[in-house]
Every structure is written in structure tokens, then in C-alpha cells.
Short mmCIF file of C-alpha atoms and ligand atoms in Angstrom, two decimals:
data_model
loop_
_atom_site.label_atom_id
_atom_site.label_comp_id
_atom_site.label_asym_id
_atom_site.label_seq_id
_atom_site.Cartn_x
_atom_site.Cartn_y
_atom_site.Cartn_z
CA MET A 1 17.28 9.63 2.98
CA GLU A 2 14.17 9.07 5.05
CA LEU A 3 13.21 6.03 7.09
CA ASN A 4 9.68 4.67 7.38
CA VAL A 5 8.94 1.70 9.58
CA ASP A 6 5.75 -0.28 9.15
CA LEU A 7 4.65 -1.51 12.59
CA LEU A 8 2.21 -4.40 12.19
CA LEU A 9 -0.18 -4.57 15.10
CA ALA A 10 -3.02 -6.93 14.28
CA GLY A 11 -3.29 -8.00 10.62
CA CYS A 12 -6.24 -7.09 8.45
CA ASP A 13 -9.88 -8.10 7.99
CA THR A 14 -9.71 -8.47 4.23
CA GLU A 15 -7.35 -10.19 1.80
CA CYS A 16 -7.40 -7.83 -1.13
CA ARG A 17 -6.21 -9.36 -4.38
CA HIS A 18 -4.05 -6.31 -5.16
CA CYS A 19 -2.53 -6.03 -1.65
CA TYR A 20 1.17 -5.24 -1.84
CA VAL A 21 1.72 -5.45 1.91
CA ASN A 22 0.39 -9.01 2.25
CA GLY A 23 -2.53 -7.93 4.45
CA GLY A 24 -4.82 -10.56 5.91
CA PRO A 25 -5.66 -12.23 9.20
CA GLY A 26 -2.69 -11.87 11.54
CA ARG A 27 -1.55 -12.22 15.11
CA LEU A 28 -2.04 -9.50 17.67
CA MET A 29 1.07 -7.75 18.95
CA PRO A 30 0.71 -7.66 22.74
CA LEU A 31 0.31 -4.12 24.13
CA GLU A 32 3.56 -4.26 26.07
CA ASP A 33 5.45 -5.27 22.91
CA ALA A 34 3.81 -2.51 20.90
CA LEU A 35 4.81 0.10 23.50
CA LEU A 36 8.33 -1.32 23.70
CA CYS A 37 8.71 -1.26 19.90
CA LEU A 38 7.58 2.38 19.77
CA GLN A 39 10.06 3.33 22.45
CA LYS A 40 12.90 1.49 20.68
CA LEU A 41 12.03 3.09 17.35
CA ASP A 42 12.20 6.50 19.03
CA GLU A 43 15.63 5.68 20.49
CA ILE A 44 16.91 4.49 17.12
CA ALA A 45 15.49 7.53 15.33
CA ALA A 46 17.30 9.84 17.77
CA LEU A 47 20.61 8.39 16.52
CA LEU A 48 19.91 8.48 12.79
CA PRO A 49 21.37 11.15 10.51
CA PHE A 50 18.05 11.46 8.65
CA PRO A 51 14.35 11.85 9.57
CA ALA A 52 12.26 8.84 10.53
CA SER A 53 8.57 8.01 10.66
CA PHE A 54 6.49 4.95 11.37
CA THR A 55 3.09 3.71 10.29
CA LEU A 56 0.67 1.59 12.31
CA ASP A 57 -0.46 -1.18 9.93
CA ASN A 58 -2.33 -3.07 8.50
CA GLU A 59 -5.64 -2.35 10.26
CA PRO A 60 -4.59 -0.85 13.62
CA ILE A 61 -8.24 -0.40 14.70
CA LYS A 62 -8.34 -4.19 15.12
CA HIS A 63 -6.04 -3.87 18.12
CA PRO A 64 -8.11 -3.83 21.35
CA GLU A 65 -5.61 -1.41 22.94
CA ILE A 66 -5.28 0.94 20.01
CA ALA A 67 -6.07 4.01 22.16
CA ALA A 68 -3.09 3.36 24.47
CA ILE A 69 -0.84 2.72 21.44
CA LEU A 70 -1.94 5.97 19.80
CA ARG A 71 -1.25 7.95 22.98
CA SER A 72 2.22 6.45 23.21
CA ALA A 73 2.86 7.13 19.50
CA ALA A 74 1.83 10.76 19.92
CA GLY A 75 4.31 11.27 22.77
CA LEU A 76 7.45 10.18 20.88
CA LYS A 77 10.11 12.84 20.38
CA HIS A 78 12.34 11.70 17.53
CA ILE A 79 10.11 9.76 15.18
CA GLU A 80 6.89 10.88 13.55
CA HIS A 81 3.69 8.85 13.44
CA TYR A 82 2.56 8.74 9.80
CA HIS A 83 -1.18 8.06 10.01
CA HIS A 84 -2.42 6.61 6.71
CA GLY A 85 -5.99 6.49 8.01
CA MET A 86 -7.15 3.82 5.57
CA THR A 87 -9.66 1.42 7.06
CA THR A 88 -11.88 -1.41 5.85
CA GLY A 89 -14.43 -0.35 8.49
CA LEU A 90 -15.00 -3.95 9.59
CA ALA A 91 -13.00 -3.70 12.82
CA LEU A 92 -14.40 -0.27 13.66
CA LEU A 93 -18.02 -1.38 13.30
CA ARG A 94 -17.37 -4.47 15.43
CA ARG A 95 -16.20 -2.35 18.34
CA ALA A 96 -18.64 -1.30 21.04
CA ASP A 97 -16.22 1.54 21.90
CA ARG A 98 -15.98 2.85 18.32
CA GLU A 99 -16.80 6.44 19.25
CA ALA A 100 -14.07 6.45 21.89
CA VAL A 101 -11.62 4.91 19.41
CA VAL A 102 -12.27 7.59 16.80
CA LYS A 103 -11.98 10.25 19.50
CA SER A 104 -8.57 8.82 20.48
CA TYR A 105 -7.41 9.24 16.91
CA LEU A 106 -8.74 12.79 16.71
CA ASP A 107 -7.23 13.69 20.11
CA CYS A 108 -3.84 12.44 18.90
CA GLY A 109 -3.93 14.64 15.81
CA CYS A 110 -4.98 11.87 13.41
CA GLY A 111 -8.01 13.57 11.92
CA SER A 112 -8.20 12.00 8.51
CA PHE A 113 -9.57 8.60 7.46
CA GLY A 114 -10.15 6.88 4.18
CA VAL A 115 -11.97 3.95 2.66
CA THR A 116 -11.23 2.26 -0.64
CA LEU A 117 -14.00 1.28 -3.04
CA HIS A 118 -13.54 -1.34 -5.75
CA GLY A 119 -16.91 -1.26 -7.50
CA ASP A 120 -20.45 -2.12 -6.45
CA ALA A 121 -21.05 -4.27 -3.36
CA ALA A 122 -20.65 -7.64 -5.09
CA HIS A 123 -17.52 -6.67 -7.04
CA HIS A 124 -15.95 -4.90 -4.07
CA ASP A 125 -16.42 -7.96 -1.87
CA GLU A 126 -15.00 -10.19 -4.60
CA ILE A 127 -11.84 -8.08 -4.89
CA VAL A 128 -11.21 -7.81 -1.15
CA ARG A 129 -12.35 -11.41 -0.61
CA ARG A 130 -14.65 -10.63 2.29
CA LYS A 131 -18.45 -10.72 2.19
CA GLY A 132 -20.04 -7.59 3.65
CA ALA A 133 -16.86 -5.55 3.20
CA PHE A 134 -18.46 -2.96 0.89
CA ARG A 135 -21.29 -2.29 3.32
CA ALA A 136 -18.81 -1.98 6.19
CA SER A 137 -16.66 0.51 4.26
CA VAL A 138 -19.63 2.73 3.45
CA GLU A 139 -21.12 2.56 6.96
CA ALA A 140 -17.77 3.21 8.60
CA ALA A 141 -17.10 6.14 6.26
CA ALA A 142 -20.42 7.75 7.24
CA PHE A 143 -19.69 7.10 10.92
CA LEU A 144 -16.19 8.59 10.74
CA LYS A 145 -17.52 11.68 9.06
CA ALA A 146 -20.25 12.05 11.68
CA CYS A 147 -17.52 11.87 14.35
CA GLY A 148 -15.82 14.90 12.79
CA ALA A 149 -13.03 13.16 10.85
CA GLU A 150 -11.96 14.26 7.40
CA LEU A 151 -13.11 11.59 4.96
CA ASN A 152 -11.23 10.43 1.88
CA VAL A 153 -12.48 7.91 -0.62
CA SER A 154 -10.00 6.01 -2.69
CA LEU A 155 -11.23 4.54 -5.98
CA LEU A 156 -8.94 1.73 -7.05
CA LEU A 157 -9.52 1.06 -10.72
CA ASN A 158 -10.34 -2.42 -11.96
CA ARG A 159 -12.24 -3.90 -14.89
CA PHE A 160 -15.60 -3.61 -13.05
CA PHE A 161 -15.46 0.18 -12.84
CA ARG A 162 -17.03 0.79 -16.22
CA GLU A 163 -20.21 -1.17 -15.40
CA ASP A 164 -20.22 -0.01 -11.76
CA ALA A 165 -19.58 3.67 -12.45
CA ALA A 166 -23.16 4.75 -11.68
CA ALA A 167 -23.23 2.77 -8.40
CA LEU A 168 -19.87 4.26 -7.36
CA ASP A 169 -21.07 7.72 -8.25
CA ARG A 170 -24.17 7.27 -6.07
CA VAL A 171 -22.09 6.25 -3.06
CA ILE A 172 -19.73 9.16 -3.53
CA ARG A 173 -22.63 11.59 -3.73
CA GLU A 174 -24.05 10.10 -0.52
CA LEU A 175 -20.78 10.18 1.40
CA LYS A 176 -19.63 13.59 0.14
CA PRO A 177 -15.96 12.86 0.93
CA ASP A 178 -13.52 15.69 1.50
CA PHE A 179 -11.17 14.19 -1.04
CA ILE A 180 -11.31 11.49 -3.72
CA TYR A 181 -8.21 9.59 -4.79
CA PHE A 182 -8.28 7.68 -8.02
CA ALA A 183 -5.55 5.15 -8.60
CA VAL A 184 -4.54 2.25 -10.78
CA PRO A 185 -3.23 -0.60 -8.61
CA ASN A 186 0.49 -1.12 -8.89
CA TYR A 187 2.20 -4.43 -9.47
CA THR A 188 5.01 -5.58 -7.22
CA PRO A 189 6.42 -9.09 -7.05
CA HIS A 190 4.38 -10.22 -4.03
CA ALA A 191 2.99 -13.72 -4.35
CA ARG A 192 -0.66 -12.68 -4.05
CA MET A 193 -0.60 -9.95 -6.65
CA MET A 194 -0.70 -12.23 -9.63
CA GLY A 195 -4.30 -12.97 -8.53
CA PHE A 196 -5.29 -9.39 -9.42
CA GLU A 197 -4.05 -9.59 -12.99
CA ASP A 198 -7.37 -10.71 -14.47
CA TYR A 199 -9.12 -7.84 -12.68
CA ARG A 200 -6.94 -5.14 -14.18
CA ALA A 201 -8.68 -2.49 -16.25
CA ARG A 202 -7.75 -1.69 -19.86
CA LEU A 203 -6.91 1.71 -21.23
CA SER A 204 -10.33 1.75 -22.95
CA ASP A 205 -12.04 1.40 -19.53
CA LEU A 206 -10.33 4.55 -18.33
CA VAL A 207 -11.22 6.40 -21.52
CA ALA A 208 -14.88 5.40 -21.02
CA LEU A 209 -14.78 6.76 -17.45
CA SER A 210 -13.36 10.16 -18.49
CA PRO A 211 -16.56 12.22 -18.00
CA LEU A 212 -17.04 10.83 -14.49
CA LEU A 213 -13.39 11.31 -13.60
CA ARG A 214 -13.94 15.03 -13.89
CA ASP A 215 -17.01 14.80 -11.60
CA TRP A 216 -14.83 12.91 -9.13
CA GLY A 217 -12.34 15.77 -9.02
CA GLN A 218 -9.67 14.12 -11.16
CA ASP A 219 -7.53 15.59 -13.90
CA ALA A 220 -8.74 13.19 -16.61
CA GLU A 221 -6.23 14.36 -19.25
CA ALA A 222 -3.23 13.91 -16.93
CA LEU A 223 -4.52 10.50 -15.80
CA LEU A 224 -4.98 9.31 -19.36
CA ALA A 225 -1.60 10.63 -20.46
CA ARG A 226 0.08 8.74 -17.65
CA ALA A 227 -2.02 5.62 -18.23
CA GLU A 228 -0.98 5.50 -21.90
CA GLN A 229 2.61 5.14 -20.71
CA SER A 230 1.82 2.44 -18.13
CA THR A 231 0.80 -0.51 -20.28
CA PRO A 232 2.84 -3.52 -21.38
CA GLY A 233 2.63 -2.30 -24.98
CA ALA A 234 4.09 1.13 -24.17
CA ALA A 235 6.81 -0.29 -21.92
CA ALA A 236 7.82 -2.88 -24.53
CA GLU A 237 8.16 -0.11 -27.08
CA ARG A 238 10.40 1.93 -24.77
CA LEU A 239 12.57 -1.11 -24.11
CA GLU A 240 12.86 -1.77 -27.84
CA ARG A 241 13.89 1.86 -28.35
CA GLY A 242 16.76 1.45 -25.84
CA LEU A 243 15.41 2.10 -22.32
CA ASP A 244 18.41 1.55 -20.02
CA LEU A 245 17.23 -1.09 -17.54
CA GLN A 246 20.50 -1.18 -15.65
CA ALA A 247 20.48 2.57 -15.04
CA LEU A 248 16.87 2.38 -13.87
CA PHE A 249 17.49 -0.43 -11.43
CA ARG A 250 20.70 1.11 -10.09
CA GLN A 251 19.40 4.62 -9.51
CA GLU A 252 19.84 5.97 -6.01
CA GLN A 253 16.71 5.96 -3.84
CA GLN A 254 15.92 8.25 -0.96
CA GLU A 255 13.43 6.17 1.03
CA LEU A 256 14.37 3.36 3.35
CA TYR A 257 11.50 1.04 4.30
CA CYS A 258 11.51 -1.36 7.21
CA ALA A 259 8.83 -3.53 8.80
CA VAL A 260 8.25 -4.78 12.32
CA ARG A 261 6.09 -7.86 12.45
CA GLN A 262 3.80 -8.87 15.31
CA ASP A 263 6.62 -10.96 16.81
CA ARG A 264 8.74 -7.75 17.16
CA ARG A 265 11.16 -8.80 14.42
CA LEU A 266 12.57 -5.85 12.51
CA TYR A 267 13.19 -6.40 8.79
CA LEU A 268 14.69 -4.35 6.00
CA GLY A 269 12.05 -3.84 3.32
CA ASN A 270 8.42 -2.87 3.36
CA THR A 271 5.81 -5.28 4.69
CA GLY A 272 5.58 -8.23 2.34
CA ALA A 273 8.86 -7.26 0.66
CA GLU A 274 11.24 -7.97 3.51
CA THR A 275 14.79 -8.62 2.32
CA ALA A 276 16.80 -9.10 5.55
CA LEU A 277 16.12 -9.72 9.24
CA LEU A 278 17.80 -7.18 11.52
CA GLY A 279 16.70 -8.81 14.79
CA ASP A 280 14.19 -8.58 17.63
CA LEU A 281 13.42 -4.87 17.95
CA GLY A 282 12.66 -5.38 21.64
CA THR A 283 16.23 -6.45 22.39
CA LEU A 284 18.20 -4.74 19.59
CA ASP A 285 20.84 -2.27 20.68
CA PRO A 286 19.57 1.12 19.40
CA ALA A 287 23.08 2.38 18.57
CA LEU A 288 23.93 -0.71 16.51
CA ALA A 289 20.56 -0.66 14.78
CA ALA A 290 20.97 3.04 13.92
CA GLN A 291 24.47 2.38 12.56
CA ARG A 292 23.21 -0.42 10.34
CA LEU A 293 20.24 1.59 9.07
CA SER A 294 22.46 4.60 8.35
CA ARG A 295 24.53 2.47 5.97
CA GLU A 296 21.62 0.92 4.07
CA PRO A 297 20.70 2.16 0.59
CA GLY A 298 17.13 3.28 -0.09
CA ASN A 299 14.74 0.45 -0.98
CA ARG A 300 11.50 1.93 -2.24
CA ASP A 301 11.45 -0.03 -5.49
CA TYR A 302 13.59 -1.50 -8.29
CA THR A 303 16.66 -2.86 -6.43
CA ALA A 304 14.54 -3.51 -3.34
CA PHE A 305 12.94 -6.31 -5.34
CA TYR A 306 15.54 -7.36 -7.92
CA ASP A 307 19.29 -7.74 -8.15
CA PRO A 308 20.35 -5.64 -11.17
CA ASP A 309 22.91 -8.34 -12.08
CA ALA A 310 20.05 -10.85 -12.51
CA LEU A 311 18.12 -8.67 -14.99
CA PRO A 312 17.46 -10.01 -18.49
CA GLU A 313 18.40 -8.16 -21.68
CA ALA A 314 15.99 -5.35 -22.52
CA GLY A 315 14.86 -7.24 -25.65
CA THR A 316 14.00 -10.35 -23.63
CA LEU A 317 11.92 -8.28 -21.21
CA ALA A 318 10.20 -6.52 -24.11
CA GLY A 319 9.34 -9.94 -25.55
CA ALA A 320 7.75 -11.01 -22.25
CA LEU A 321 5.69 -7.81 -22.12
CA ARG A 322 4.54 -8.35 -25.71
CA ARG A 323 2.92 -11.60 -24.54
CA LEU A 324 0.67 -9.71 -22.07
CA PRO A 325 -2.48 -7.78 -23.08
CA ALA A 326 -0.95 -4.66 -24.63
CA ASP A 327 -3.42 -2.16 -23.11
CA ARG A 328 -3.71 -3.57 -19.58
CA LEU A 329 -3.25 -0.79 -17.05
CA TYR A 330 -0.58 -0.58 -14.35
CA SER A 331 0.19 2.29 -12.02
CA ASP A 332 3.52 3.22 -13.58
CA GLU A 333 6.50 2.06 -15.59
CA ALA A 334 8.11 0.26 -12.64
CA SER A 335 4.98 -1.86 -12.15
CA VAL A 336 4.93 -2.89 -15.79
CA LEU A 337 8.61 -3.83 -15.72
CA TYR A 338 8.14 -5.93 -12.55
CA ARG A 339 5.23 -7.67 -14.25
CA GLY A 340 7.43 -8.53 -17.21
CA LEU A 341 10.16 -9.83 -14.90
CA ALA A 342 7.59 -12.01 -13.13
CA GLU A 343 6.53 -13.36 -16.52
CA LEU A 344 10.14 -14.40 -17.09
CA GLY A 345 10.41 -15.93 -13.60
CA VAL A 346 13.34 -13.67 -12.60
CA PRO A 347 14.03 -14.35 -8.92
CA THR A 348 13.40 -11.58 -6.39
CA ARG A 349 15.25 -10.52 -3.26
CA ILE A 350 12.10 -10.90 -1.13
CA LEU A 351 12.36 -13.30 1.79
CA ALA A 352 9.83 -16.13 1.99
CA LEU A 353 8.43 -15.58 5.51
S1 SF4 B 401 -4.86 -3.68 0.71
FE1 SF4 B 401 -5.08 -2.87 2.79
S2 SF4 B 401 -7.15 -3.52 3.38
FE2 SF4 B 401 -6.55 -4.81 1.65
S3 SF4 B 401 -5.63 -6.66 2.55
FE3 SF4 B 401 -3.98 -5.20 2.12
S4 SF4 B 401 -3.70 -4.12 4.06
FE4 SF4 B 401 -5.72 -5.10 4.15
#
């Protein structure tokens, strides 16, 4: 087992339609609370029988005291700071001290940053629901690179990619990132995600992009092979052939996700998929918290969202998937199955916060 705790510091500047951590405008966690939470997480981690890490989320650069928080995070002994490095660029470009902020990251061993692109400027801004977001991502990416950071670009497939391929290619050639990720957005039962459904790409879109995928450093054959298995049509077929839903949703998981919101409350479950409140991290007894966490099963997916006893028959789920566009693309089998369960209105374990 491994624990990862998502520590929410300041919300996010965008409200992406595909966001599975419910990012968006949020409160600021006061500096003293952030430092206290880090210290408590370190104390809890020291008592756990498995490794622990934490992530500063959603857009930590929005926090005015991010440099002090990073220094504190780097000094912890028992828990590792997992730096995802993804940024919208909006907060960074707003800051007069942006060079110092990037230097703080680099000094703390966080040398890698990434931006996500969703198409050309108009389509990108439409997907993240923030005007000017595309320009900010590109400008911030160039700035981060000039500061000496490793730059990653994440291309998150949607139905605009086919028409925007040339524009995306131009930006990539300009930015010359160190690494390009290419991903199909997943589907999890978060309220907002249904709003991305009409933006999903089809298998034919990915096929049309194949020549460029190779230019973007991707293994086009492997991507296509996986994509063919991640559509409602393919999942319905597997269900009809006897896919064992119960076994899938009861399989043991090795990752335990927790979230700490800006009010210091510690929850079981990843951000946006919280399933139980454990208490105020600032006042929780570390030994009791460690005991509780040690007993919890992993909650990366499947049972984190659904009670296996509430699952429909495989045939019923296959029927729901047959009502969706057969070649719509999801990240993996789990995403497709969640989408089918949402279609059937199967209740989730996620708390309404
Ligand atoms: S996907 Fe990331 S950038 Fe977009 S709203 Fe969510 S947290 Fe913010």
C-alpha cells in the first residue's frame, strides 16, 4: 500500500470540463495552516507501515506564500513531496515575483513543469472555461523553460484535435518541450465530468491523427490498440461475453488517496471523490490517524466510487453502454464502465461537499 494526500492550497484558475479533482476558484489555506498540515502529515507518515507522499494542489502557484510552503515541504523527513508540476500559467504570469517563485521550486528539487493543451486558442479556452487560458499556458511554458525548468506538454485529446492538429503542432515546435504526454481524458463519476462528454473524441479522430502522433513522440500503434478497447462498444461486447464485474470491483488496490481541503479537513478519497471525513488535520491525533489509515483498503478506483453490492447485472450495464456512441473514446475500461453506471444512475460513494 502507498498513501498519497492531496493538499489543496488555493483552488484553480480554470474550471476544466474534464476535471476529475473538481478544480476551480477556491479559498486560500492560510500559511500557518498549510505549515501545520505539512507537519501533521509528516508525523502521521512516520507511524504508517507503508510509504506516504503528498501533492500540493490544485494550482499551488496561486498561493502568495508558496515559497515558504515549498521550503517546509522539502524539509519533511517521513513523507515525500510529489510535485506534479502542472500549471495553467495564469497564476504564474500574474505574479510580479514569478522568477523568484520558479527559483524556489528549482531550489527545492522540483525542476519539472507541465502545461496541458486542448486545441487551438479558442477551443482550449472553451474546454477550460477561461478566456486567455491558452495564451497563458504557452507564455508560462516558455517562461518556465527560460528559467531552466524541464518542460512537459500534455495533449489531452478531444474532438477538436483533428481540426486543430496543425495549430497544436506549431505550438509544440515553438516550445520544444522535453517531453510530450498524449492522453485521452478519463471518466469518473464527478458531477462536472458529464459536461465533457460532448467533447470526447471518436476512435476515427485518433486514427486520423496517427501520422502526427509519431511526430509527437507517441507510440501510435500502442495508443490505437488501447483506444480500440476503451470505447462503449468494446466494453459492452466484453460484458456480453462474461466480463466479471464483481471481481473487477472487488479487486485489491494498493493506493490509498486522501485529500486535505483548505479548511484543514482530512478526507478519505481523492479530491472531488471524498468518501469519509477523518477530521481536522490540525487537531487530529497522529497516532489515531495513522491507525485508521493503516486499516483502510486502497481506493484508487472501482470500489472508491461504487459499492459492489449496488452494481447492476453485466447485461444491464452492457445495454446502457450500447445506448452511447459506440466509438467514443475513454482513457480505459474503468472509465467506460463508470460512464455506463452513470447512465444507469447507480449511486456513488462520493460525499456531496
Ligand atoms: S484539470 Fe487541473 S487545471 Fe483544470 S480545473 Fe482541474 S485542477 Fe484546474
